[in-house]
Short mmCIF file of C-alpha atoms and ligand atoms in Angstrom, two decimals:
data_model
loop_
_atom_site.label_atom_id
_atom_site.label_comp_id
_atom_site.label_asym_id
_atom_site.label_seq_id
_atom_site.Cartn_x
_atom_site.Cartn_y
_atom_site.Cartn_z
CA MET A 142 -7.49 -32.06 -2.67
CA LEU A 143 -6.30 -29.43 0.14
CA SER A 144 -4.25 -30.89 2.54
CA HIS A 145 -4.89 -30.93 6.43
CA GLU A 146 -2.42 -28.05 6.95
CA ALA A 147 -4.60 -25.98 4.04
CA GLN A 148 -7.53 -26.92 5.58
CA ALA A 149 -6.94 -25.76 8.75
CA ASN A 150 -5.73 -22.55 7.43
CA ASN A 151 -9.12 -21.86 5.74
CA ASN A 152 -10.56 -19.69 8.30
CA LEU A 153 -7.94 -17.00 7.75
CA LYS A 154 -9.15 -14.15 5.64
CA VAL A 155 -6.37 -12.05 3.63
CA ILE A 156 -7.23 -9.54 1.33
CA PHE A 157 -4.78 -8.51 -1.56
CA ILE A 158 -4.72 -5.30 -2.98
CA PRO A 159 -2.08 -5.01 -6.09
CA LEU A 160 -1.08 -1.81 -7.83
CA SER A 161 -2.76 -1.37 -11.44
CA SER A 162 0.49 -1.72 -13.19
CA LYS A 163 1.94 -5.14 -14.55
CA SER A 164 4.82 -5.36 -12.72
CA HIS A 165 3.41 -4.39 -9.26
CA MET A 166 0.54 -6.45 -9.88
CA MET A 167 1.96 -10.12 -11.17
CA PRO A 168 4.10 -10.74 -7.99
CA LEU A 169 1.60 -9.58 -5.37
CA VAL A 170 -0.94 -11.77 -7.12
CA ASP A 171 1.39 -14.85 -7.27
CA MET A 172 1.63 -13.95 -3.41
CA ALA A 173 -2.00 -14.25 -2.81
CA ARG A 174 -2.28 -17.54 -5.00
CA LEU A 175 0.83 -18.78 -2.94
CA PHE A 176 -1.36 -18.11 0.37
CA SER A 177 -4.45 -19.62 -1.07
CA MET A 178 -2.06 -22.78 -2.09
CA HIS A 179 -1.26 -22.92 1.60
CA GLY A 180 -5.23 -22.80 2.49
CA VAL A 181 -5.52 -19.07 3.60
CA ASP A 182 -9.12 -17.77 2.46
CA THR A 183 -7.75 -15.32 -0.22
CA THR A 184 -9.28 -12.13 -2.01
CA ILE A 185 -7.30 -10.15 -4.63
CA VAL A 186 -8.74 -6.71 -5.34
CA ALA A 187 -8.87 -5.06 -8.88
CA THR A 188 -10.53 -3.34 -11.49
CA ALA A 189 -12.04 -5.30 -14.16
CA ASP A 190 -9.49 -4.59 -16.72
CA ASN A 191 -6.55 -5.61 -14.46
CA ALA A 192 -8.36 -8.65 -13.28
CA GLU A 193 -8.82 -10.12 -16.53
CA ILE A 194 -5.07 -10.16 -16.72
CA PHE A 195 -4.91 -12.91 -13.97
CA GLN A 196 -8.28 -14.23 -13.58
CA LYS A 197 -8.11 -17.50 -15.69
CA SER A 198 -5.12 -18.60 -13.12
CA ILE A 199 -7.57 -17.63 -10.25
CA ASP A 200 -10.32 -19.91 -11.69
CA ARG A 201 -7.73 -22.46 -12.29
CA ASP A 202 -6.71 -22.47 -8.71
CA PHE A 203 -10.39 -22.33 -7.59
CA SER A 204 -11.22 -25.23 -9.56
CA HIS A 205 -8.36 -27.39 -7.89
CA GLY A 206 -10.15 -26.90 -4.44
CA GLN A 207 -8.16 -23.49 -3.68
CA SER A 208 -10.27 -20.74 -1.60
CA ILE A 209 -9.53 -17.95 -3.85
CA LYS A 210 -11.38 -15.05 -5.55
CA THR A 211 -11.29 -11.27 -7.01
CA HIS A 212 -13.33 -8.52 -5.85
CA VAL A 213 -13.70 -6.59 -9.10
CA LEU A 214 -13.87 -3.13 -7.89
CA GLU A 215 -16.06 -0.65 -9.47
CA PHE A 216 -13.96 1.78 -11.86
CA PRO A 217 -15.86 4.50 -11.88
CA THR A 218 -15.77 5.72 -15.58
CA GLU A 219 -17.54 9.11 -15.26
CA GLN A 220 -14.54 10.11 -12.98
CA VAL A 221 -11.32 8.59 -14.39
CA LYS A 222 -9.31 10.51 -16.57
CA LEU A 223 -7.97 7.40 -18.58
CA PRO A 224 -9.95 5.77 -21.17
CA VAL A 225 -11.30 2.54 -19.91
CA GLY A 226 -8.51 -0.44 -20.37
CA ASN A 227 -5.84 1.72 -19.87
CA GLU A 228 -5.46 1.01 -16.47
CA THR A 229 -2.20 -0.68 -16.24
CA ASN A 230 0.62 1.91 -17.15
CA THR A 231 2.07 -1.10 -19.47
CA ASP A 232 -0.21 -0.12 -22.31
CA THR A 233 -1.06 3.47 -21.31
CA PRO A 234 0.61 5.76 -24.11
CA ARG A 235 3.20 8.09 -22.83
CA ASN A 236 1.15 11.20 -23.25
CA LEU A 237 -1.26 9.64 -20.62
CA THR A 238 0.84 8.80 -17.75
CA PRO A 239 0.22 11.63 -15.81
CA LYS A 240 -3.43 10.56 -15.83
CA ILE A 241 -2.32 7.46 -13.99
CA HIS A 242 -1.68 9.25 -10.92
CA GLU A 243 -4.66 11.23 -10.86
CA ASP A 244 -6.93 7.64 -11.36
CA PHE A 245 -4.62 6.37 -8.59
CA VAL A 246 -6.29 8.64 -6.18
CA ILE A 247 -9.67 7.68 -7.56
CA VAL A 248 -9.28 4.01 -7.13
CA GLN A 249 -7.39 4.02 -3.62
CA LYS A 250 -10.54 5.63 -2.41
CA GLN A 251 -12.68 3.05 -3.97
CA ILE A 252 -10.45 0.45 -2.04
CA GLU A 253 -10.60 2.16 1.17
CA ASN A 254 -14.73 2.36 0.93
CA TYR A 255 -14.71 -1.10 0.16
CA LEU A 256 -12.47 -2.04 3.18
CA LEU A 257 -13.89 0.08 5.69
CA GLY A 258 -17.45 -1.78 4.54
CA LEU A 259 -16.30 -5.35 5.41
CA GLY A 260 -17.54 -6.98 8.54
CA GLU A 261 -15.19 -8.20 11.41
CA LEU A 262 -15.57 -11.95 10.18
CA GLU A 263 -14.66 -10.67 6.35
CA VAL A 264 -10.96 -9.88 6.98
CA ASP A 265 -8.15 -10.66 9.17
CA CYS A 266 -5.05 -8.80 7.14
CA ILE A 267 -4.41 -6.75 4.25
CA VAL A 268 -1.48 -7.31 2.22
CA SER A 269 -1.36 -4.33 -0.09
CA ASP A 270 1.02 -2.44 -2.71
CA LEU A 271 3.40 -0.04 -1.07
CA CYS A 272 1.62 2.44 -3.09
CA TYR A 273 -1.97 2.24 -1.49
CA HIS A 274 -0.46 3.82 1.66
CA GLY A 275 -4.30 4.62 2.88
CA THR A 276 -4.61 1.03 3.68
CA ALA A 277 -2.39 1.31 6.63
CA GLU A 278 -5.07 3.41 8.18
CA ALA A 279 -7.90 1.32 6.96
CA ALA A 280 -6.30 -1.67 8.71
CA THR A 281 -5.97 0.26 11.74
CA LYS A 282 -9.66 1.25 11.72
CA LEU A 283 -10.44 -2.37 10.96
CA GLY A 284 -8.37 -3.40 14.09
CA ILE A 285 -6.31 -5.75 11.83
CA ARG A 286 -2.86 -5.76 10.30
CA ARG A 287 -1.48 -4.42 7.24
CA ILE A 288 1.74 -6.02 5.69
CA VAL A 289 3.27 -3.95 2.95
CA PHE A 290 4.40 -5.37 -0.67
CA THR A 291 6.77 -3.98 -2.93
CA PRO A 292 7.89 -5.67 -6.18
CA ALA A 293 11.19 -4.34 -5.49
CA SER A 294 14.26 -5.92 -3.88
CA VAL A 295 14.91 -5.66 -0.13
CA ILE A 296 18.48 -4.17 -0.77
CA SER A 297 16.64 -1.36 -2.86
CA ARG A 298 14.15 -0.54 0.20
CA CYS A 299 17.19 -0.31 2.53
CA ALA A 300 18.62 1.83 -0.02
CA GLU A 301 15.66 3.89 0.08
CA LEU A 302 15.79 4.59 3.92
CA TRP A 303 19.84 5.11 3.62
CA PHE A 304 19.34 8.18 1.11
CA GLU A 305 16.56 9.87 3.55
CA GLN A 306 19.22 9.52 6.38
CA HIS A 307 22.63 10.32 4.87
CA THR A 308 24.29 12.76 2.79
CA ALA A 309 27.59 10.95 1.16
CA HIS A 310 25.99 11.43 -2.31
CA THR A 311 25.57 15.05 -1.99
CA GLU A 312 29.18 15.66 -1.12
CA VAL A 313 30.81 14.14 -4.17
CA GLU A 314 31.48 16.76 -6.50
CA SER A 315 29.55 15.75 -9.58
CA ASP A 316 27.08 13.31 -10.74
CA SER A 317 29.62 10.60 -12.09
CA ASN A 318 32.14 10.65 -8.65
CA LYS A 319 31.62 7.60 -6.74
CA PHE A 320 30.74 7.66 -3.21
CA THR A 321 30.24 4.79 -1.09
CA ILE A 322 27.04 3.37 0.88
CA VAL A 323 28.53 2.85 4.48
CA GLY A 324 26.68 0.66 7.00
CA PHE A 325 25.17 -1.81 4.45
CA PRO A 326 26.19 -5.44 4.68
CA HIS A 327 28.30 -5.22 1.57
CA LYS A 328 30.59 -2.32 0.63
CA LEU A 329 28.84 -0.81 -2.43
CA GLU A 330 29.86 2.18 -4.77
CA MET A 331 27.53 4.26 -6.98
CA THR A 332 27.62 7.80 -8.69
CA ARG A 333 24.72 10.11 -8.30
CA SER A 334 23.70 9.69 -11.51
CA GLN A 335 22.44 6.31 -10.98
CA LEU A 336 20.17 7.47 -8.34
CA PRO A 337 16.37 7.64 -8.27
CA CYS A 338 16.08 11.50 -9.20
CA TRP A 339 14.03 11.64 -5.51
CA MET A 340 17.12 10.66 -4.02
CA ARG A 341 19.40 13.37 -5.40
CA LYS A 342 17.15 16.48 -4.61
CA PRO A 343 13.92 17.45 -3.44
CA THR A 344 11.27 16.44 -5.60
CA MET A 345 7.30 16.21 -5.63
CA PHE A 346 7.89 12.26 -6.08
CA GLY A 347 10.34 12.37 -3.13
CA ARG A 348 7.59 13.63 -0.64
CA ILE A 349 5.39 10.96 -2.05
CA MET A 350 8.18 8.11 -1.18
CA LYS A 351 8.40 9.67 2.16
CA VAL A 352 4.64 9.05 2.73
CA LEU A 353 4.73 5.81 1.29
CA ASN A 354 8.05 5.21 3.61
CA ASP A 355 6.42 6.27 6.58
CA SER A 356 3.29 4.01 5.92
CA SER A 357 5.66 1.01 5.70
CA ARG A 358 6.81 1.77 9.19
CA ARG A 359 3.43 2.13 10.24
CA SER A 360 2.48 -1.38 8.60
CA TYR A 361 3.12 -4.63 10.58
CA GLY A 362 5.78 -5.73 8.40
CA ALA A 363 6.71 -6.34 4.76
CA VAL A 364 6.79 -9.42 2.09
CA PHE A 365 9.39 -9.62 -0.61
CA ASN A 366 9.75 -11.58 -3.68
CA SER A 367 13.18 -12.65 -2.39
CA PHE A 368 14.86 -15.67 -0.62
CA HIS A 369 17.42 -15.86 2.24
CA SER A 370 20.42 -16.99 0.56
CA LEU A 371 20.01 -14.32 -1.88
CA GLU A 372 19.12 -11.34 0.24
CA GLY A 373 19.33 -12.78 3.92
CA ALA A 374 21.68 -10.12 4.92
CA TYR A 375 19.21 -7.23 3.89
CA GLU A 376 16.31 -8.84 5.49
CA GLU A 377 17.82 -8.19 8.79
CA HIS A 378 18.90 -4.57 7.75
CA TYR A 379 15.48 -3.75 6.65
CA LYS A 380 14.22 -5.26 9.89
CA ASN A 381 16.36 -2.72 11.77
CA ALA A 382 15.88 0.40 9.54
CA PHE A 383 12.20 -0.02 9.19
CA GLY A 384 11.48 -1.22 12.58
CA THR A 385 9.01 -3.73 11.38
CA LYS A 386 8.73 -7.49 10.62
CA CYS A 387 9.92 -8.68 6.87
CA TRP A 388 9.54 -11.90 5.19
CA SER A 389 11.00 -13.16 2.14
CA LEU A 390 8.80 -15.74 0.25
CA GLY A 391 10.17 -16.07 -3.19
CA PRO A 392 11.01 -16.74 -5.91
CA VAL A 393 7.05 -16.24 -5.97
CA SER A 394 6.54 -16.94 -9.77
CA SER A 395 8.18 -20.30 -9.87
CA TRP A 396 6.39 -21.21 -6.88
CA VAL A 397 2.99 -20.88 -8.01
CA ASN A 398 3.23 -20.93 -11.62
CA GLN A 399 3.93 -24.37 -12.30
CA ASP A 400 1.34 -25.26 -14.69
CA VAL A 401 2.46 -24.47 -18.25
CA SER A 402 -1.01 -22.22 -18.98
CA ASP A 403 -0.07 -19.99 -15.84
CA LYS A 404 3.12 -19.65 -17.32
CA ALA A 405 2.18 -19.13 -20.98
CA GLU A 406 -0.62 -16.63 -19.61
CA ARG A 407 1.22 -14.58 -17.07
CA GLY A 408 0.64 -11.00 -17.52
CA HIS A 409 -1.21 -11.32 -20.50
CA LYS A 410 -4.77 -11.34 -22.05
CA LYS A 411 -3.90 -13.73 -24.89
CA VAL A 412 -5.95 -13.17 -28.20
CA GLU A 413 -6.25 -16.40 -30.65
CA GLU A 414 -3.85 -15.37 -33.16
CA GLU A 415 -1.01 -15.21 -30.39
CA GLU A 416 -1.27 -18.88 -29.86
CA ASP A 417 0.34 -19.47 -33.22
CA GLU A 418 3.01 -16.99 -32.56
CA ASP A 419 4.05 -18.55 -29.56
CA GLY A 420 4.23 -22.01 -31.66
CA ASP A 421 6.51 -20.26 -33.93
CA LEU A 422 8.38 -19.00 -30.99
CA PHE A 423 8.89 -22.14 -29.52
CA LYS A 424 9.77 -24.21 -32.42
CA TRP A 425 12.35 -21.69 -33.44
CA LEU A 426 13.73 -22.15 -29.74
CA ASN A 427 13.56 -25.64 -30.01
CA SER A 428 15.79 -25.81 -33.16
CA LYS A 429 18.71 -24.22 -31.24
CA LYS A 430 21.60 -25.89 -29.32
CA GLU A 431 21.56 -25.53 -25.55
CA ASN A 432 22.79 -22.77 -24.01
CA SER A 433 23.36 -20.73 -27.38
CA VAL A 434 20.63 -18.20 -27.28
CA ILE A 435 20.67 -14.60 -25.38
CA TYR A 436 17.16 -13.44 -24.22
CA VAL A 437 17.13 -9.60 -24.32
CA CYS A 438 13.98 -8.25 -22.61
CA PHE A 439 13.68 -4.82 -20.69
CA GLY A 440 10.71 -5.55 -18.53
CA SER A 441 6.88 -4.65 -18.77
CA VAL A 442 6.95 -0.67 -19.20
CA ASN A 443 10.00 0.35 -20.56
CA LYS A 444 10.38 1.74 -24.00
CA LEU A 445 14.19 2.62 -25.80
CA SER A 446 14.51 5.58 -27.87
CA THR A 447 15.25 4.78 -31.47
CA SER A 448 19.06 5.31 -31.40
CA GLN A 449 19.20 3.02 -28.66
CA LEU A 450 17.20 0.52 -30.40
CA ILE A 451 19.97 0.73 -33.48
CA GLU A 452 22.64 0.16 -31.31
CA ILE A 453 21.32 -3.11 -29.52
CA ALA A 454 20.38 -4.52 -33.05
CA HIS A 455 23.75 -3.90 -34.20
CA ALA A 456 25.47 -5.27 -31.23
CA LEU A 457 23.07 -8.34 -31.56
CA GLU A 458 23.99 -8.93 -35.27
CA ALA A 459 27.62 -8.17 -34.43
CA SER A 460 27.66 -10.97 -31.69
CA SER A 461 28.21 -14.50 -32.71
CA HIS A 462 25.29 -15.49 -30.93
CA ASP A 463 21.72 -16.25 -31.52
CA PHE A 464 19.06 -14.07 -29.60
CA ILE A 465 15.33 -13.23 -28.73
CA TRP A 466 14.74 -9.69 -28.48
CA VAL A 467 11.52 -8.12 -27.03
CA VAL A 468 10.78 -5.07 -28.30
CA ARG A 469 8.45 -2.31 -27.39
CA LYS A 470 6.50 -0.42 -29.88
CA ASN A 471 7.73 2.87 -29.98
CA ASN A 472 4.73 5.28 -30.85
CA ASP A 473 6.40 8.57 -30.17
CA LYS A 474 7.57 11.09 -32.92
CA GLU A 475 11.25 10.13 -31.78
CA GLY A 476 10.26 6.45 -32.74
CA GLU A 477 10.88 7.09 -36.50
CA ASP A 478 13.61 4.82 -37.74
CA GLU A 479 13.23 4.87 -41.38
CA GLY A 480 12.53 1.46 -41.80
CA PHE A 481 15.24 0.42 -39.70
CA MET A 482 14.12 -2.32 -37.58
CA GLU A 483 11.82 -3.72 -40.29
CA GLU A 484 15.07 -4.37 -42.50
CA PHE A 485 16.67 -5.66 -39.34
CA GLU A 486 14.01 -8.31 -38.36
CA LYS A 487 13.83 -9.33 -41.98
CA ARG A 488 17.70 -9.85 -42.20
CA VAL A 489 18.07 -11.80 -38.91
CA LYS A 490 14.65 -13.75 -39.77
CA GLU A 491 16.40 -14.65 -43.23
CA SER A 492 19.79 -15.87 -41.33
CA ASN A 493 17.60 -17.35 -38.67
CA LYS A 494 19.99 -15.79 -36.28
CA GLY A 495 17.40 -13.71 -34.19
CA TYR A 496 13.66 -13.90 -33.45
CA LEU A 497 12.16 -10.41 -32.29
CA ILE A 498 8.91 -10.47 -30.21
CA TRP A 499 6.93 -7.13 -30.70
CA GLY A 500 4.67 -6.98 -27.55
CA TRP A 501 4.47 -9.04 -24.79
CA ALA A 502 6.95 -12.59 -24.44
CA PRO A 503 5.84 -15.59 -22.39
CA GLN A 504 9.17 -14.77 -20.43
CA LEU A 505 8.54 -17.66 -17.83
CA LEU A 506 8.55 -20.43 -20.41
CA ILE A 507 11.34 -18.71 -22.44
CA LEU A 508 13.77 -18.53 -19.55
CA GLU A 509 13.40 -22.31 -18.66
CA ASN A 510 13.96 -23.48 -22.39
CA LYS A 511 17.44 -25.10 -22.52
CA ALA A 512 18.74 -23.26 -25.34
CA ILE A 513 18.78 -19.89 -23.39
CA GLY A 514 22.00 -19.46 -22.01
CA ALA A 515 22.17 -16.06 -20.72
CA ILE A 516 19.81 -12.60 -20.34
CA VAL A 517 20.21 -9.03 -21.40
CA THR A 518 18.14 -7.42 -18.53
CA HIS A 519 17.13 -4.00 -16.89
CA CYS A 520 17.50 -5.42 -13.60
CA GLY A 521 13.86 -5.41 -12.99
CA TRP A 522 13.38 -7.59 -9.62
CA SER A 523 10.88 -9.74 -11.12
CA THR A 524 13.37 -11.10 -13.99
CA ALA A 525 16.15 -11.02 -11.68
CA THR A 526 14.67 -13.30 -9.69
CA GLU A 527 13.27 -15.52 -12.77
CA SER A 528 16.53 -15.69 -14.13
CA ILE A 529 18.22 -16.71 -10.91
CA ASN A 530 15.66 -19.26 -10.23
CA ILE A 531 16.92 -20.81 -13.71
CA GLY A 532 20.51 -20.22 -12.81
CA LEU A 533 21.30 -17.88 -15.77
CA PRO A 534 24.11 -15.49 -15.78
CA MET A 535 22.90 -11.92 -16.94
CA VAL A 536 24.14 -8.74 -18.91
CA THR A 537 22.81 -6.03 -16.70
CA TRP A 538 21.53 -2.96 -17.99
CA PRO A 539 19.55 -0.98 -15.28
CA LEU A 540 17.25 1.93 -16.14
CA PHE A 541 14.97 3.39 -13.64
CA ALA A 542 12.99 2.62 -10.43
CA ASP A 543 15.25 -0.19 -8.11
CA GLN A 544 17.30 -1.41 -10.90
CA PHE A 545 20.59 0.32 -10.29
CA PHE A 546 20.50 -0.86 -6.71
CA ASN A 547 19.97 -4.29 -8.09
CA GLU A 548 22.69 -4.18 -10.53
CA LYS A 549 24.94 -3.84 -7.47
CA MET A 550 23.38 -6.87 -5.94
CA LEU A 551 23.47 -9.04 -9.58
CA VAL A 552 27.19 -7.98 -10.35
CA ASP A 553 28.87 -6.71 -7.20
CA VAL A 554 27.68 -8.92 -4.56
CA LEU A 555 26.58 -12.21 -6.29
CA LYS A 556 28.80 -11.93 -9.03
CA ILE A 557 26.18 -13.16 -11.66
CA GLY A 558 26.47 -10.56 -14.11
CA VAL A 559 28.31 -8.37 -16.52
CA SER A 560 27.24 -4.67 -16.73
CA VAL A 561 26.93 -2.81 -19.75
CA GLY A 562 27.83 0.04 -17.94
CA ALA A 563 24.86 1.87 -17.76
CA LYS A 564 25.39 5.48 -16.00
CA GLU A 565 22.13 7.21 -15.77
CA TRP A 566 18.91 6.67 -14.15
CA ARG A 567 15.92 7.91 -15.80
CA ASN A 568 11.81 7.62 -15.19
CA TYR A 569 10.35 4.94 -16.53
CA ASP A 570 8.40 6.52 -19.24
CA GLU A 571 11.43 8.93 -20.24
CA PHE A 572 14.12 7.63 -22.91
CA GLY A 573 16.91 9.62 -21.17
CA SER A 574 20.14 11.12 -22.50
CA GLU A 575 22.26 8.10 -22.34
CA VAL A 576 22.90 5.94 -25.57
CA VAL A 577 24.66 2.78 -24.49
CA LYS A 578 27.25 2.04 -27.59
CA ARG A 579 26.97 -1.17 -29.28
CA ASN A 580 30.64 -2.05 -28.82
CA GLU A 581 30.05 -1.87 -24.96
CA ILE A 582 26.63 -4.09 -25.21
CA GLU A 583 28.46 -6.61 -27.66
CA LYS A 584 31.56 -7.19 -25.42
CA ALA A 585 29.20 -7.71 -22.27
CA ILE A 586 27.03 -10.28 -24.34
CA ARG A 587 30.33 -12.14 -25.43
CA LEU A 588 31.63 -12.16 -22.15
CA VAL A 589 28.69 -13.90 -20.62
CA MET A 590 27.75 -16.09 -23.54
CA GLU A 591 31.53 -17.41 -24.33
CA ASN A 592 33.42 -19.99 -22.68
CA GLY A 593 36.10 -18.02 -21.00
CA LYS A 594 37.07 -18.81 -17.37
CA GLU A 595 35.26 -15.42 -16.03
CA ALA A 596 32.25 -16.72 -17.81
CA GLU A 597 32.43 -20.49 -16.61
CA GLU A 598 32.70 -19.24 -12.88
CA MET A 599 29.82 -17.12 -13.37
CA ARG A 600 27.39 -19.68 -14.62
CA LEU A 601 28.59 -22.02 -11.76
CA ARG A 602 27.66 -19.20 -9.08
CA ALA A 603 24.18 -18.57 -10.79
CA LYS A 604 23.88 -22.51 -11.03
CA SER A 605 24.47 -22.80 -7.35
CA LEU A 606 22.10 -19.75 -6.55
CA SER A 607 19.32 -21.60 -8.82
CA ASP A 608 19.82 -24.72 -6.54
CA ASP A 609 19.11 -22.48 -3.16
CA ALA A 610 16.11 -20.82 -4.85
CA LYS A 611 14.67 -24.28 -5.72
CA LYS A 612 15.29 -25.39 -2.11
CA ALA A 613 13.94 -22.12 -0.53
CA ILE A 614 10.27 -22.98 -1.42
CA LEU A 615 10.30 -26.72 -0.30
CA VAL A 616 9.38 -27.85 2.86
CA GLY A 617 12.21 -27.29 5.11
CA GLY A 618 13.30 -24.11 2.77
CA SER A 619 13.56 -20.66 4.27
CA SER A 620 10.65 -19.09 2.13
CA HIS A 621 8.52 -22.04 2.71
CA ALA A 622 9.58 -21.83 6.52
CA ASN A 623 8.57 -17.60 6.65
CA LEU A 624 5.40 -18.67 4.89
CA THR A 625 4.01 -21.16 7.37
CA LEU A 626 5.43 -18.99 10.53
CA LEU A 627 3.67 -15.85 9.02
CA ILE A 628 0.47 -17.82 8.71
CA GLU A 629 0.72 -19.06 12.12
CA GLU A 630 1.39 -15.57 13.34
CA LEU A 631 -1.67 -14.13 11.42
CA LYS A 632 -4.00 -16.86 12.69
CA SER A 633 -3.00 -16.22 16.07
CA LEU A 634 -3.51 -12.86 15.75
CA LYS A 635 -6.69 -13.32 14.37
CA LEU A 636 -7.55 -15.39 17.40
CA GLN A 637 -6.43 -12.64 19.78
CA ARG A 638 -8.48 -9.65 18.16
CA LEU A 639 -11.63 -12.01 18.33
CA ASN A 640 -11.16 -13.14 21.73
CA ALA A 641 -10.71 -9.25 22.65
CA ASN A 642 -13.97 -8.08 20.66
CA LYS A 643 -15.99 -10.95 22.60
CA PRO A 644 -18.83 -9.53 24.81
CA ASN A 645 -18.41 -10.33 28.44
N1 UDP B 816 7.25 -10.02 -18.67
C1 UDP B 816 6.77 -11.05 -19.30
N2 UDP B 816 6.89 -10.64 -20.83
C2 UDP B 816 7.54 -9.51 -21.32
C3 UDP B 816 7.94 -8.61 -20.46
C4 UDP B 816 7.93 -8.92 -19.02
O1 UDP B 816 6.26 -12.09 -18.90
O2 UDP B 816 7.37 -9.25 -22.35
C5 UDP B 816 7.14 -10.32 -17.07
C6 UDP B 816 8.61 -11.01 -16.59
O3 UDP B 816 8.85 -12.20 -16.50
C7 UDP B 816 8.53 -9.93 -15.13
C8 UDP B 816 7.70 -8.85 -15.27
O4 UDP B 816 6.92 -8.99 -16.60
O5 UDP B 816 7.84 -10.97 -14.26
C9 UDP B 816 8.61 -7.78 -15.33
O6 UDP B 816 9.12 -7.52 -14.23
P1 UDP B 816 10.37 -6.48 -13.66
O7 UDP B 816 10.39 -6.27 -12.21
O8 UDP B 816 11.51 -7.59 -14.63
O9 UDP B 816 10.48 -5.14 -14.45
P2 UDP B 816 9.53 -4.04 -14.71
O10 UDP B 816 8.48 -4.40 -15.59
O11 UDP B 816 8.80 -3.87 -13.45
O12 UDP B 816 10.29 -3.09 -15.12
#
């Protein structure tokens, strides 16, 4: 049954447009479900292949009385470059990644055509991924507002503009010299090698980012998977820097994925045999002592070079802690390891020390298991917020996208993480040249997992932030209040629009 508040919100129609990439799609689908939980009439636009990833949750929400549906976008198979079923870059072979960009243009056009074909009463607001910049113009033509979504942290979006306007990073002598980001709420030091390539020198991607940032500035505001105690200072900074509104509505995954099925299936089209695999995994995990296992995962898209996998394997074996490691299959030529990983898996299985997941892990269920004591993470923002929600300290190992900025937040500002000392930013589909050595990885793991004073204090801070995360989504909490205000604001904008369009 919908609450009275939810019933009153029912007339507001919001369309959500996630990007065809799991890490962008999952938190925006969570947000769409959040709006519908609060009574907003919600439509998610996706291609059939992408819709399959989240449709079961939408069907469950619908069966609970929520007004939520998916609009399946026609994927013009005769025009697109990728084989059908490869629309998300998680599963797309590396040699096909350039095609994702070509297909993106086609899909963006389909989205715009769909939006522009809608009638006045069919949509009141568009919440679309940062990458679909064309939706800003479509919203203007429809006389409605576009709100921009990015799965990134607020701090990293603030940094995006900072590097457009400042030159401190170009003035240091080398890529490894530190410079300071001035004017931020905290004093942050970085090196040039940790910056995304488009911030270091002009690139084609930099020109694209400029287009996306300009379209953010032309949007009504931005929604983030964050919360006030986590990034409040940067919310204010964002509003000033972009000159738009901004609402933190997180952590979204714990807010909407309260059902075990939602948690187990999030981000993955499960096939039947995998149910058994998950059964084995949780049998193993449940046999372990509280806080005794470290969870190692580098997100939904990353692949690591074979030499890096070998260093991680040695570090995990040498550390005295049990572990779960989510390993992506390395299908490239560089992936030849002469049976190393197979041997390693066999050994750690026999000794009952480790559990390898080859592919997709039910991360939300793993993180909340009592046996997990900490996480080794690439600092992807969704994983960061999911771990913060549970109160896990982290070993931080940023690789690409906004991850080096997120590491600054986790290690330097919040002091809930220990860095492995990664120095080199690379693209998500590249291995990069840096190989973090086994002793560095092992040292960081020991520091977060063992009982030293530093680890103890880190755990207390992580626990306190977890309490804040949980309060943020309750009535009276900051994210709950932001969502309520945003819905009210959109309802009043709708009324204004309809009144203005009324014939005299
Ligand atoms: N995830 C998962 N299973 C996996 C890998 C990732 O459920 O095996 C989820 C994880 O819970 C998170 C998202 O995928 O919600 C990854 O997003 P993040 O921003 O952390 O990293 P990215 O994928 O963007 O690198």
